Amino acid sequence: MAKKFNRNRHGNDRAVVAPTPAEPPGRVGLSGRSILYVGGRDCQVAHLRQIASNYGAELIHHDGGLREAVSRIDTVLPSVECVFCPIDCISHDACLRVKTGCKKTGTSFIPLRNGSKSSFERAMHELSERATR
């Protein structure tokens, strides 16, 4: 913890203890790895990228076939460590394609209960713990 001094309204200095930022526990375990997130909400992609970055991983996003061709998933799968799919925000076709592709390439498939940031954060934490064991 770092000490910092602030001056109060009476001109007196007072010590304020500021917590030092800590790295997430799994950062070493996922460092340099790429993960694919298929589906979800476009407005959350930047937040999901930040969460992945906090763990040292790179997030590749595919919208699940809304604007991008579903066939692009097949070309990305061999280059990623695992694939996350929020089951509430993905088409059946895209989900089936991901599951089939993961079986063929031996890539981990991780279904998420929903497309929330907290659901993804929990899954990343579990993945990082498994990677460090």
Short mmCIF file of N, CA and C in Angstrom, two decimals:
data_model
loop_
_atom_site.label_atom_id
_atom_site.label_comp_id
_atom_site.label_asym_id
_atom_site.label_seq_id
_atom_site.Cartn_x
_atom_site.Cartn_y
_atom_site.Cartn_z
N MET A 1 0.83 -1.18 0.00
CA MET A 1 0.00 0.00 0.00
C MET A 1 0.88 1.25 0.00
N ALA A 2 0.50 2.20 -0.78
CA ALA A 2 1.25 3.44 -0.89
C ALA A 2 0.57 4.53 -0.07
N LYS A 3 1.39 5.33 0.62
CA LYS A 3 0.84 6.44 1.38
C LYS A 3 0.89 7.69 0.53
N LYS A 4 -0.16 8.45 0.63
CA LYS A 4 -0.28 9.67 -0.12
C LYS A 4 -0.77 10.73 0.86
N PHE A 5 -0.31 11.95 0.71
CA PHE A 5 -0.74 13.00 1.63
C PHE A 5 -1.66 13.97 0.91
N ASN A 6 -2.81 14.21 1.54
CA ASN A 6 -3.76 15.18 1.02
C ASN A 6 -3.90 16.32 2.02
N ARG A 7 -4.12 17.48 1.52
CA ARG A 7 -4.33 18.64 2.38
C ARG A 7 -5.83 18.81 2.58
N ASN A 8 -6.26 18.88 3.84
CA ASN A 8 -7.69 19.07 4.08
C ASN A 8 -8.05 20.55 3.96
N ARG A 9 -9.29 20.91 4.18
CA ARG A 9 -9.75 22.29 3.96
C ARG A 9 -9.15 23.28 4.95
N HIS A 10 -8.57 22.82 6.04
CA HIS A 10 -7.94 23.70 7.03
C HIS A 10 -6.45 23.88 6.77
N GLY A 11 -5.94 23.28 5.71
CA GLY A 11 -4.53 23.43 5.37
C GLY A 11 -3.62 22.40 6.02
N ASN A 12 -4.19 21.43 6.73
CA ASN A 12 -3.39 20.39 7.40
C ASN A 12 -3.23 19.18 6.47
N ASP A 13 -2.03 18.58 6.53
CA ASP A 13 -1.80 17.36 5.75
C ASP A 13 -2.32 16.17 6.52
N ARG A 14 -2.91 15.24 5.78
CA ARG A 14 -3.34 13.98 6.40
C ARG A 14 -2.97 12.84 5.46
N ALA A 15 -2.54 11.75 6.05
CA ALA A 15 -2.12 10.61 5.26
C ALA A 15 -3.33 9.84 4.77
N VAL A 16 -3.30 9.48 3.52
CA VAL A 16 -4.35 8.67 2.92
C VAL A 16 -3.67 7.44 2.35
N VAL A 17 -4.15 6.27 2.72
CA VAL A 17 -3.56 5.03 2.22
C VAL A 17 -4.31 4.64 0.96
N ALA A 18 -3.57 4.57 -0.13
CA ALA A 18 -4.15 4.19 -1.41
C ALA A 18 -3.75 2.76 -1.73
N PRO A 19 -4.72 1.91 -2.04
CA PRO A 19 -4.35 0.52 -2.38
C PRO A 19 -3.59 0.48 -3.69
N THR A 20 -2.61 -0.40 -3.75
CA THR A 20 -1.86 -0.57 -4.99
C THR A 20 -2.63 -1.55 -5.86
N PRO A 21 -2.71 -1.29 -7.16
CA PRO A 21 -3.46 -2.21 -8.02
C PRO A 21 -2.80 -3.58 -8.08
N ALA A 22 -3.62 -4.60 -7.97
CA ALA A 22 -3.10 -5.96 -8.01
C ALA A 22 -3.46 -6.59 -9.34
N GLU A 23 -2.59 -7.43 -9.84
CA GLU A 23 -2.90 -8.15 -11.08
C GLU A 23 -3.88 -9.26 -10.76
N PRO A 24 -4.78 -9.57 -11.69
CA PRO A 24 -5.67 -10.70 -11.47
C PRO A 24 -4.85 -11.97 -11.27
N PRO A 25 -5.35 -12.89 -10.45
CA PRO A 25 -4.58 -14.07 -10.11
C PRO A 25 -4.19 -14.94 -11.29
N GLY A 26 -4.96 -14.93 -12.38
CA GLY A 26 -4.69 -15.84 -13.47
C GLY A 26 -3.91 -15.23 -14.62
N ARG A 27 -3.41 -14.03 -14.47
CA ARG A 27 -2.78 -13.34 -15.59
C ARG A 27 -1.65 -14.17 -16.20
N VAL A 28 -0.85 -14.80 -15.38
CA VAL A 28 0.27 -15.59 -15.89
C VAL A 28 -0.24 -16.80 -16.67
N GLY A 29 -1.30 -17.44 -16.18
CA GLY A 29 -1.80 -18.66 -16.80
C GLY A 29 -2.39 -18.45 -18.18
N LEU A 30 -2.90 -17.26 -18.51
CA LEU A 30 -3.53 -17.02 -19.80
C LEU A 30 -2.74 -16.06 -20.67
N SER A 31 -1.58 -15.68 -20.23
CA SER A 31 -0.78 -14.71 -20.96
C SER A 31 -0.47 -15.18 -22.37
N GLY A 32 -0.79 -14.33 -23.34
CA GLY A 32 -0.48 -14.63 -24.73
C GLY A 32 -1.45 -15.57 -25.43
N ARG A 33 -2.48 -16.00 -24.75
CA ARG A 33 -3.44 -16.92 -25.37
C ARG A 33 -4.58 -16.15 -26.04
N SER A 34 -5.12 -16.74 -27.09
CA SER A 34 -6.26 -16.15 -27.80
C SER A 34 -7.51 -16.96 -27.49
N ILE A 35 -8.61 -16.24 -27.27
CA ILE A 35 -9.89 -16.90 -27.03
C ILE A 35 -10.91 -16.31 -28.00
N LEU A 36 -11.92 -17.09 -28.33
CA LEU A 36 -12.97 -16.67 -29.23
C LEU A 36 -14.27 -16.56 -28.45
N TYR A 37 -14.98 -15.47 -28.65
CA TYR A 37 -16.28 -15.25 -28.02
C TYR A 37 -17.28 -15.12 -29.17
N VAL A 38 -18.22 -16.05 -29.25
CA VAL A 38 -19.18 -16.06 -30.35
C VAL A 38 -20.55 -15.68 -29.81
N GLY A 39 -21.16 -14.66 -30.42
CA GLY A 39 -22.48 -14.19 -29.99
C GLY A 39 -22.35 -13.05 -29.01
N GLY A 40 -23.33 -12.93 -28.15
CA GLY A 40 -23.31 -11.87 -27.16
C GLY A 40 -23.87 -10.57 -27.70
N ARG A 41 -23.69 -9.53 -26.91
CA ARG A 41 -24.20 -8.21 -27.27
C ARG A 41 -23.05 -7.32 -27.74
N ASP A 42 -23.24 -6.67 -28.87
CA ASP A 42 -22.19 -5.82 -29.44
C ASP A 42 -21.72 -4.74 -28.46
N CYS A 43 -22.63 -4.21 -27.67
CA CYS A 43 -22.28 -3.12 -26.75
C CYS A 43 -21.33 -3.57 -25.64
N GLN A 44 -21.19 -4.87 -25.45
CA GLN A 44 -20.33 -5.37 -24.37
C GLN A 44 -18.96 -5.86 -24.84
N VAL A 45 -18.73 -5.88 -26.13
CA VAL A 45 -17.49 -6.45 -26.65
C VAL A 45 -16.26 -5.74 -26.09
N ALA A 46 -16.28 -4.43 -26.00
CA ALA A 46 -15.13 -3.69 -25.46
C ALA A 46 -14.88 -4.08 -24.00
N HIS A 47 -15.94 -4.25 -23.23
CA HIS A 47 -15.80 -4.66 -21.83
C HIS A 47 -15.23 -6.08 -21.73
N LEU A 48 -15.70 -6.96 -22.60
CA LEU A 48 -15.21 -8.35 -22.60
C LEU A 48 -13.73 -8.40 -23.00
N ARG A 49 -13.36 -7.55 -23.95
CA ARG A 49 -11.94 -7.49 -24.35
C ARG A 49 -11.08 -7.03 -23.17
N GLN A 50 -11.58 -6.08 -22.41
CA GLN A 50 -10.83 -5.58 -21.25
C GLN A 50 -10.68 -6.67 -20.19
N ILE A 51 -11.74 -7.42 -19.96
CA ILE A 51 -11.68 -8.52 -18.99
C ILE A 51 -10.65 -9.55 -19.44
N ALA A 52 -10.69 -9.93 -20.71
CA ALA A 52 -9.72 -10.90 -21.24
C ALA A 52 -8.31 -10.34 -21.11
N SER A 53 -8.15 -9.08 -21.42
CA SER A 53 -6.84 -8.42 -21.32
C SER A 53 -6.33 -8.42 -19.89
N ASN A 54 -7.22 -8.26 -18.93
CA ASN A 54 -6.83 -8.29 -17.51
C ASN A 54 -6.23 -9.64 -17.13
N TYR A 55 -6.63 -10.68 -17.84
CA TYR A 55 -6.08 -12.02 -17.59
C TYR A 55 -4.93 -12.34 -18.54
N GLY A 56 -4.55 -11.39 -19.37
CA GLY A 56 -3.42 -11.58 -20.27
C GLY A 56 -3.78 -12.23 -21.59
N ALA A 57 -5.07 -12.40 -21.86
CA ALA A 57 -5.51 -13.08 -23.08
C ALA A 57 -6.02 -12.07 -24.11
N GLU A 58 -6.03 -12.49 -25.36
CA GLU A 58 -6.59 -11.68 -26.44
C GLU A 58 -7.96 -12.24 -26.79
N LEU A 59 -8.97 -11.38 -26.86
CA LEU A 59 -10.32 -11.80 -27.20
C LEU A 59 -10.60 -11.51 -28.67
N ILE A 60 -11.04 -12.55 -29.37
CA ILE A 60 -11.50 -12.40 -30.74
C ILE A 60 -13.02 -12.58 -30.69
N HIS A 61 -13.74 -11.66 -31.29
CA HIS A 61 -15.20 -11.72 -31.23
C HIS A 61 -15.79 -12.03 -32.60
N HIS A 62 -16.78 -12.89 -32.60
CA HIS A 62 -17.59 -13.15 -33.79
C HIS A 62 -19.04 -12.95 -33.38
N ASP A 63 -19.79 -12.21 -34.18
CA ASP A 63 -21.15 -11.86 -33.77
C ASP A 63 -22.16 -13.00 -33.89
N GLY A 64 -21.75 -14.15 -34.34
CA GLY A 64 -22.64 -15.31 -34.40
C GLY A 64 -23.49 -15.37 -35.66
N GLY A 65 -23.16 -14.56 -36.66
CA GLY A 65 -23.86 -14.63 -37.92
C GLY A 65 -24.78 -13.45 -38.20
N LEU A 66 -24.80 -12.45 -37.34
CA LEU A 66 -25.65 -11.28 -37.60
C LEU A 66 -25.13 -10.49 -38.79
N ARG A 67 -23.85 -10.13 -38.76
CA ARG A 67 -23.22 -9.40 -39.87
C ARG A 67 -22.06 -10.17 -40.48
N GLU A 68 -21.43 -11.00 -39.69
CA GLU A 68 -20.29 -11.78 -40.17
C GLU A 68 -20.77 -13.17 -40.62
N ALA A 69 -20.12 -13.70 -41.62
CA ALA A 69 -20.46 -15.04 -42.09
C ALA A 69 -20.13 -16.08 -41.03
N VAL A 70 -21.05 -16.99 -40.80
CA VAL A 70 -20.84 -18.04 -39.80
C VAL A 70 -19.65 -18.92 -40.18
N SER A 71 -19.37 -19.04 -41.47
CA SER A 71 -18.26 -19.87 -41.93
C SER A 71 -16.90 -19.34 -41.45
N ARG A 72 -16.83 -18.05 -41.10
CA ARG A 72 -15.58 -17.48 -40.59
C ARG A 72 -15.14 -18.15 -39.27
N ILE A 73 -16.10 -18.67 -38.54
CA ILE A 73 -15.79 -19.35 -37.28
C ILE A 73 -14.81 -20.50 -37.55
N ASP A 74 -15.03 -21.23 -38.63
CA ASP A 74 -14.17 -22.38 -38.96
C ASP A 74 -12.71 -21.97 -39.19
N THR A 75 -12.50 -20.78 -39.73
CA THR A 75 -11.13 -20.33 -40.00
C THR A 75 -10.43 -19.83 -38.73
N VAL A 76 -11.21 -19.37 -37.75
CA VAL A 76 -10.63 -18.83 -36.52
C VAL A 76 -10.35 -19.93 -35.49
N LEU A 77 -11.16 -20.97 -35.47
CA LEU A 77 -11.06 -22.01 -34.43
C LEU A 77 -9.67 -22.60 -34.22
N PRO A 78 -8.93 -22.97 -35.26
CA PRO A 78 -7.63 -23.59 -35.02
C PRO A 78 -6.61 -22.69 -34.32
N SER A 79 -6.85 -21.38 -34.32
CA SER A 79 -5.86 -20.47 -33.73
C SER A 79 -6.20 -20.00 -32.32
N VAL A 80 -7.28 -20.54 -31.72
CA VAL A 80 -7.67 -20.09 -30.39
C VAL A 80 -7.55 -21.22 -29.37
N GLU A 81 -7.40 -20.80 -28.12
CA GLU A 81 -7.28 -21.73 -26.99
C GLU A 81 -8.63 -22.34 -26.62
N CYS A 82 -9.66 -21.49 -26.60
CA CYS A 82 -11.00 -21.94 -26.24
C CYS A 82 -12.04 -21.00 -26.84
N VAL A 83 -13.31 -21.45 -26.78
CA VAL A 83 -14.41 -20.67 -27.33
C VAL A 83 -15.48 -20.52 -26.26
N PHE A 84 -15.92 -19.29 -26.07
CA PHE A 84 -17.02 -18.99 -25.15
C PHE A 84 -18.27 -18.68 -25.96
N CYS A 85 -19.42 -19.22 -25.55
CA CYS A 85 -20.69 -18.93 -26.20
C CYS A 85 -21.75 -18.66 -25.14
N PRO A 86 -22.30 -17.44 -25.11
CA PRO A 86 -23.41 -17.18 -24.21
C PRO A 86 -24.68 -17.79 -24.83
N ILE A 87 -25.27 -18.76 -24.17
CA ILE A 87 -26.35 -19.52 -24.81
C ILE A 87 -27.63 -18.71 -24.99
N ASP A 88 -27.73 -17.55 -24.35
CA ASP A 88 -28.92 -16.72 -24.53
C ASP A 88 -28.78 -15.71 -25.65
N CYS A 89 -27.59 -15.53 -26.20
CA CYS A 89 -27.34 -14.50 -27.22
C CYS A 89 -26.59 -15.05 -28.41
N ILE A 90 -27.04 -16.17 -28.94
CA ILE A 90 -26.37 -16.77 -30.09
C ILE A 90 -27.40 -17.58 -30.88
N SER A 91 -27.24 -17.62 -32.19
CA SER A 91 -28.16 -18.40 -33.01
C SER A 91 -27.85 -19.89 -32.84
N HIS A 92 -28.86 -20.72 -33.08
CA HIS A 92 -28.66 -22.17 -32.98
C HIS A 92 -27.62 -22.64 -34.00
N ASP A 93 -27.66 -22.06 -35.19
CA ASP A 93 -26.72 -22.44 -36.24
C ASP A 93 -25.28 -22.15 -35.83
N ALA A 94 -25.06 -20.96 -35.30
CA ALA A 94 -23.70 -20.57 -34.88
C ALA A 94 -23.22 -21.44 -33.72
N CYS A 95 -24.10 -21.70 -32.77
CA CYS A 95 -23.71 -22.53 -31.61
C CYS A 95 -23.36 -23.96 -32.06
N LEU A 96 -24.17 -24.52 -32.93
CA LEU A 96 -23.90 -25.86 -33.44
C LEU A 96 -22.60 -25.90 -34.22
N ARG A 97 -22.35 -24.88 -35.02
CA ARG A 97 -21.11 -24.81 -35.80
C ARG A 97 -19.90 -24.74 -34.87
N VAL A 98 -20.00 -23.95 -33.80
CA VAL A 98 -18.90 -23.82 -32.85
C VAL A 98 -18.65 -25.15 -32.14
N LYS A 99 -19.70 -25.79 -31.65
CA LYS A 99 -19.53 -27.06 -30.94
C LYS A 99 -18.91 -28.12 -31.84
N THR A 100 -19.39 -28.22 -33.08
CA THR A 100 -18.85 -29.19 -34.03
C THR A 100 -17.40 -28.88 -34.36
N GLY A 101 -17.11 -27.62 -34.61
CA GLY A 101 -15.74 -27.20 -34.92
C GLY A 101 -14.78 -27.45 -33.78
N CYS A 102 -15.25 -27.21 -32.55
CA CYS A 102 -14.39 -27.44 -31.37
C CYS A 102 -14.05 -28.91 -31.23
N LYS A 103 -15.01 -29.78 -31.50
CA LYS A 103 -14.74 -31.22 -31.45
C LYS A 103 -13.69 -31.63 -32.48
N LYS A 104 -13.80 -31.07 -33.69
CA LYS A 104 -12.86 -31.40 -34.76
C LYS A 104 -11.45 -30.92 -34.45
N THR A 105 -11.32 -29.72 -33.90
CA THR A 105 -10.00 -29.12 -33.67
C THR A 105 -9.44 -29.41 -32.28
N GLY A 106 -10.27 -29.97 -31.40
CA GLY A 106 -9.82 -30.23 -30.03
C GLY A 106 -9.76 -28.96 -29.18
N THR A 107 -10.52 -27.96 -29.59
CA THR A 107 -10.56 -26.68 -28.86
C THR A 107 -11.60 -26.78 -27.75
N SER A 108 -11.30 -26.20 -26.61
CA SER A 108 -12.24 -26.20 -25.49
C SER A 108 -13.46 -25.36 -25.82
N PHE A 109 -14.65 -25.87 -25.52
CA PHE A 109 -15.91 -25.16 -25.72
C PHE A 109 -16.48 -24.86 -24.34
N ILE A 110 -16.74 -23.59 -24.06
CA ILE A 110 -17.25 -23.18 -22.75
C ILE A 110 -18.56 -22.42 -22.94
N PRO A 111 -19.69 -23.10 -22.71
CA PRO A 111 -20.97 -22.39 -22.80
C PRO A 111 -21.16 -21.51 -21.57
N LEU A 112 -21.71 -20.33 -21.77
CA LEU A 112 -22.00 -19.41 -20.67
C LEU A 112 -23.51 -19.32 -20.49
N ARG A 113 -23.97 -19.21 -19.26
CA ARG A 113 -25.41 -19.12 -18.99
C ARG A 113 -26.05 -17.94 -19.69
N ASN A 114 -25.33 -16.83 -19.74
CA ASN A 114 -25.86 -15.63 -20.39
C ASN A 114 -24.71 -14.77 -20.88
N GLY A 115 -25.08 -13.67 -21.52
CA GLY A 115 -24.08 -12.79 -22.11
C GLY A 115 -23.59 -11.69 -21.20
N SER A 116 -23.74 -11.85 -19.90
CA SER A 116 -23.32 -10.81 -18.96
C SER A 116 -21.80 -10.78 -18.79
N LYS A 117 -21.30 -9.62 -18.40
CA LYS A 117 -19.86 -9.47 -18.15
C LYS A 117 -19.44 -10.35 -16.97
N SER A 118 -20.28 -10.44 -15.94
CA SER A 118 -19.92 -11.22 -14.75
C SER A 118 -19.83 -12.72 -15.08
N SER A 119 -20.68 -13.19 -15.96
CA SER A 119 -20.63 -14.59 -16.37
C SER A 119 -19.31 -14.88 -17.08
N PHE A 120 -18.90 -13.97 -17.96
CA PHE A 120 -17.63 -14.12 -18.66
C PHE A 120 -16.45 -14.01 -17.70
N GLU A 121 -16.53 -13.09 -16.76
CA GLU A 121 -15.46 -12.91 -15.76
C GLU A 121 -15.27 -14.18 -14.95
N ARG A 122 -16.37 -14.80 -14.50
CA ARG A 122 -16.27 -16.05 -13.73
C ARG A 122 -15.62 -17.15 -14.56
N ALA A 123 -16.04 -17.26 -15.82
CA ALA A 123 -15.48 -18.30 -16.69
C ALA A 123 -13.99 -18.06 -16.93
N MET A 124 -13.60 -16.81 -17.11
CA MET A 124 -12.17 -16.49 -17.30
C MET A 124 -11.37 -16.83 -16.05
N HIS A 125 -11.94 -16.55 -14.89
CA HIS A 125 -11.25 -16.86 -13.63
C HIS A 125 -11.04 -18.37 -13.50
N GLU A 126 -12.09 -19.14 -13.79
CA GLU A 126 -11.97 -20.60 -13.72
C GLU A 126 -10.94 -21.12 -14.73
N LEU A 127 -10.98 -20.56 -15.92
CA LEU A 127 -10.02 -20.97 -16.96
C LEU A 127 -8.59 -20.66 -16.53
N SER A 128 -8.38 -19.50 -15.95
CA SER A 128 -7.03 -19.13 -15.53
C SER A 128 -6.55 -20.02 -14.38
N GLU A 129 -7.45 -20.39 -13.49
CA GLU A 129 -7.06 -21.29 -12.39
C GLU A 129 -6.66 -22.65 -12.92
N ARG A 130 -7.42 -23.15 -13.91
CA ARG A 130 -7.06 -24.45 -14.51
C ARG A 130 -5.73 -24.38 -15.23
N ALA A 131 -5.46 -23.26 -15.86
CA ALA A 131 -4.21 -23.10 -16.62
C ALA A 131 -2.99 -23.02 -15.73
N THR A 132 -3.16 -22.54 -14.50
CA THR A 132 -2.01 -22.40 -13.61
C THR A 132 -1.76 -23.66 -12.78
N ARG A 133 -2.64 -24.63 -12.86
CA ARG A 133 -2.43 -25.88 -12.10
C ARG A 133 -1.46 -26.78 -12.78
#
